[in-house]
GROMACS .gro file of C-alpha atoms in nm:
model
  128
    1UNK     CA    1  -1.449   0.969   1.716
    2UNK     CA    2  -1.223   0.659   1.599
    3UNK     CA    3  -1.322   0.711   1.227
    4UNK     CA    4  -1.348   1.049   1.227
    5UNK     CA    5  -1.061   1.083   1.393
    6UNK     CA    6  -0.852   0.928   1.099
    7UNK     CA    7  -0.993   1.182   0.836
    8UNK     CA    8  -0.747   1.425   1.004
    9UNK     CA    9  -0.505   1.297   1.194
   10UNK     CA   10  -0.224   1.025   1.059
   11UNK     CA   11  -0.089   0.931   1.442
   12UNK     CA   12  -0.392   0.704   1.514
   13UNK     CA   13  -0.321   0.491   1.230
   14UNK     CA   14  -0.390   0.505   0.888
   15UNK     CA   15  -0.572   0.793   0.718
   16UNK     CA   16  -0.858   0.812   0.480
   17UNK     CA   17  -0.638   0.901   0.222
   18UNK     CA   18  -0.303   0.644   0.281
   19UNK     CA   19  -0.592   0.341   0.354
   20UNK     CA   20  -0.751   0.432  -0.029
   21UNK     CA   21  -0.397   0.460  -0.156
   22UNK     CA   22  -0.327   0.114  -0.003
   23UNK     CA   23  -0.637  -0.032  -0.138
   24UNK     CA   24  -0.579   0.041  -0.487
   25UNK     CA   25  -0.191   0.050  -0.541
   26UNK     CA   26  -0.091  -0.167  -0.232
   27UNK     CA   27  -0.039  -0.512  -0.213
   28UNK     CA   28   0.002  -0.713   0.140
   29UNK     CA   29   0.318  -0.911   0.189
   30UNK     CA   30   0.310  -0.959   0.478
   31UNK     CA   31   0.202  -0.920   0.887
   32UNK     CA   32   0.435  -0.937   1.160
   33UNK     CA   33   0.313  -1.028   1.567
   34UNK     CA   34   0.229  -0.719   1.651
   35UNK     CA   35  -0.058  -0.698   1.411
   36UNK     CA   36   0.123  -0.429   1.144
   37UNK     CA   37   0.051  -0.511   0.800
   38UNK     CA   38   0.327  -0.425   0.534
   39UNK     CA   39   0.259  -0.325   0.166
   40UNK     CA   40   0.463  -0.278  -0.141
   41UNK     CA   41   0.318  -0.086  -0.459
   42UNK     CA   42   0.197  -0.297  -0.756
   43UNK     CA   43   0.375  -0.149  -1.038
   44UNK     CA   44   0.682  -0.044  -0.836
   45UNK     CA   45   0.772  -0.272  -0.559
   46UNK     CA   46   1.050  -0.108  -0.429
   47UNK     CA   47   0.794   0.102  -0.269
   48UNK     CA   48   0.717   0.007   0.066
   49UNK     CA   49   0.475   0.058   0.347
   50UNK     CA   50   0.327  -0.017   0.693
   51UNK     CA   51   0.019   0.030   0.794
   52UNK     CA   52   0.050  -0.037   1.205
   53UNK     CA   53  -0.211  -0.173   1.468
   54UNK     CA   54  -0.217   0.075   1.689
   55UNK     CA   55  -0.023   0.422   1.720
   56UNK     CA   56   0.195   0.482   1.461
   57UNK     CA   57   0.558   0.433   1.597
   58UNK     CA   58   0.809   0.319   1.387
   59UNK     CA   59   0.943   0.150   1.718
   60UNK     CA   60   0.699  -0.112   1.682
   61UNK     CA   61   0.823  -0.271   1.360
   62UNK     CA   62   1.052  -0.550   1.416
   63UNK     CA   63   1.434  -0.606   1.286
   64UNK     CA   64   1.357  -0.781   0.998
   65UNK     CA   65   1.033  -0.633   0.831
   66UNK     CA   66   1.264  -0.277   0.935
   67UNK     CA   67   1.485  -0.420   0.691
   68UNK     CA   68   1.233  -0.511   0.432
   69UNK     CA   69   1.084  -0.151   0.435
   70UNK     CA   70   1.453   0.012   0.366
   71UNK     CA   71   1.519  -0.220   0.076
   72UNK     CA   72   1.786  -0.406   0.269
   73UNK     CA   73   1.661  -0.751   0.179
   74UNK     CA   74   1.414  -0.810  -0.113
   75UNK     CA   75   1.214  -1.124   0.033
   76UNK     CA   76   0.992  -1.125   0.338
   77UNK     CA   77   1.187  -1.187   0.631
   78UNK     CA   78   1.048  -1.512   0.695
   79UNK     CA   79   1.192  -1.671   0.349
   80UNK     CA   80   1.536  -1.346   0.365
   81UNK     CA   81   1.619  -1.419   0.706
   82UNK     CA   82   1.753  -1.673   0.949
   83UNK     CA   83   1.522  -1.811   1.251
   84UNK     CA   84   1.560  -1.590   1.591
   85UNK     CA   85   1.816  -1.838   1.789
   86UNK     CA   86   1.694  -1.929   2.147
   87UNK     CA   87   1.951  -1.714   2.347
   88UNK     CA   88   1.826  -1.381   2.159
   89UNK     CA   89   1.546  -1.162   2.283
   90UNK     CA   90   1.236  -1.058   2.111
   91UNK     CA   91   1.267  -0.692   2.014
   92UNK     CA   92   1.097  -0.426   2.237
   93UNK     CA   93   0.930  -0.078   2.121
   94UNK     CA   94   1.103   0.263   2.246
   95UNK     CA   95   1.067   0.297   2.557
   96UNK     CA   96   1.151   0.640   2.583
   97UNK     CA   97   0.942   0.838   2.846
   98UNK     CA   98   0.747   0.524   2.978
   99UNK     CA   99   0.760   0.384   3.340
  100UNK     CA  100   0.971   0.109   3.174
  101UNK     CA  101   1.297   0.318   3.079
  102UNK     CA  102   1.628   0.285   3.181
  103UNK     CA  103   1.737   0.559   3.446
  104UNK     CA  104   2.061   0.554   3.594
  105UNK     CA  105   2.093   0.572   3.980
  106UNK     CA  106   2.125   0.917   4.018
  107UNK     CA  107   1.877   1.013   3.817
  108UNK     CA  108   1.541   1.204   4.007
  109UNK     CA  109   1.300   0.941   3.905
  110UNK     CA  110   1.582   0.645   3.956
  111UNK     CA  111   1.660   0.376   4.260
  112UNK     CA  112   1.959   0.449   4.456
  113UNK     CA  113   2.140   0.749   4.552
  114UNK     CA  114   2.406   0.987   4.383
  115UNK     CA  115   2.729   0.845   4.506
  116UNK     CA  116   2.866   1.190   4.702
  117UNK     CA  117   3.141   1.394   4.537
  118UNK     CA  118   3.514   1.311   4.646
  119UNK     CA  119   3.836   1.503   4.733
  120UNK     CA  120   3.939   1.522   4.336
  121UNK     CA  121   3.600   1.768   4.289
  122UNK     CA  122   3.603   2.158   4.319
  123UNK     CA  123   3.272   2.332   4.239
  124UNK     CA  124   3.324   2.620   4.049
  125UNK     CA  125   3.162   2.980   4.164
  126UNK     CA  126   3.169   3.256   3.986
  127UNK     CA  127   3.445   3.472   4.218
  128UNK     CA  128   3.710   3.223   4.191
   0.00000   0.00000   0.00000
């Protein structure tokens, strides 16, 4: 179903229509680590595209090819940008609704408890 798949749906990568597009306007700048391959038009190169390995989740593009696709910098970020220092961490996708997001402690699905309510606190009913 993979390749059929992609002649009607555009959220398991790259459809029929957007890979001819690609293959006859596009021209590849560029791949990051993830695998994503990034495209700008022939005759207009301020148009800009990604074609991503995997689902399609703009989460998965990194800093500076996110940059490159808005038309903040003009080069590839390899020649636009400075090397990642040591001390800063390798960007991660959103991690929205996976085992791996942040929950505070009183949260259902979180560690800890709810600390208890103190003096200062008055529930409100509906009487009062």
């Amino acid at each position: 179903m993979g390749i059929l798949a992609n002649a009607f749906t555009w959220w398991n990568g790259a459809s029929w229509g957007t890979s001819i597009v690609t293959r006859l306007r596009g021209e590849e700048v560029g791949r990051d680590e993830a695998g994503n391959v990034y495209f700008r038009h022939r005759k207009h190169p301020s148009r800009r595209w990604v074609i991503y390995q995997g689902s399609n989740d703009s989460s998965n593009v990194p800093p500076g090819w996110n940059a490159w696709l808005r038309g903040t910098i003009n080069d590839v970020p390899e020649k636009a940008l400075p090397k990642r220092r040591s001390f800063e961490l390798a960007p991660q996708p959103n991690l929205t609704g996976s085992g791996a997001a942040w929950r505070p402690s009183g949260s259902m699905k979180g560690q800890g408890h709810r600390p208890t309510a103190t003096g200062d606190y008055t529930a409100w009913t509906p009487d009062a």
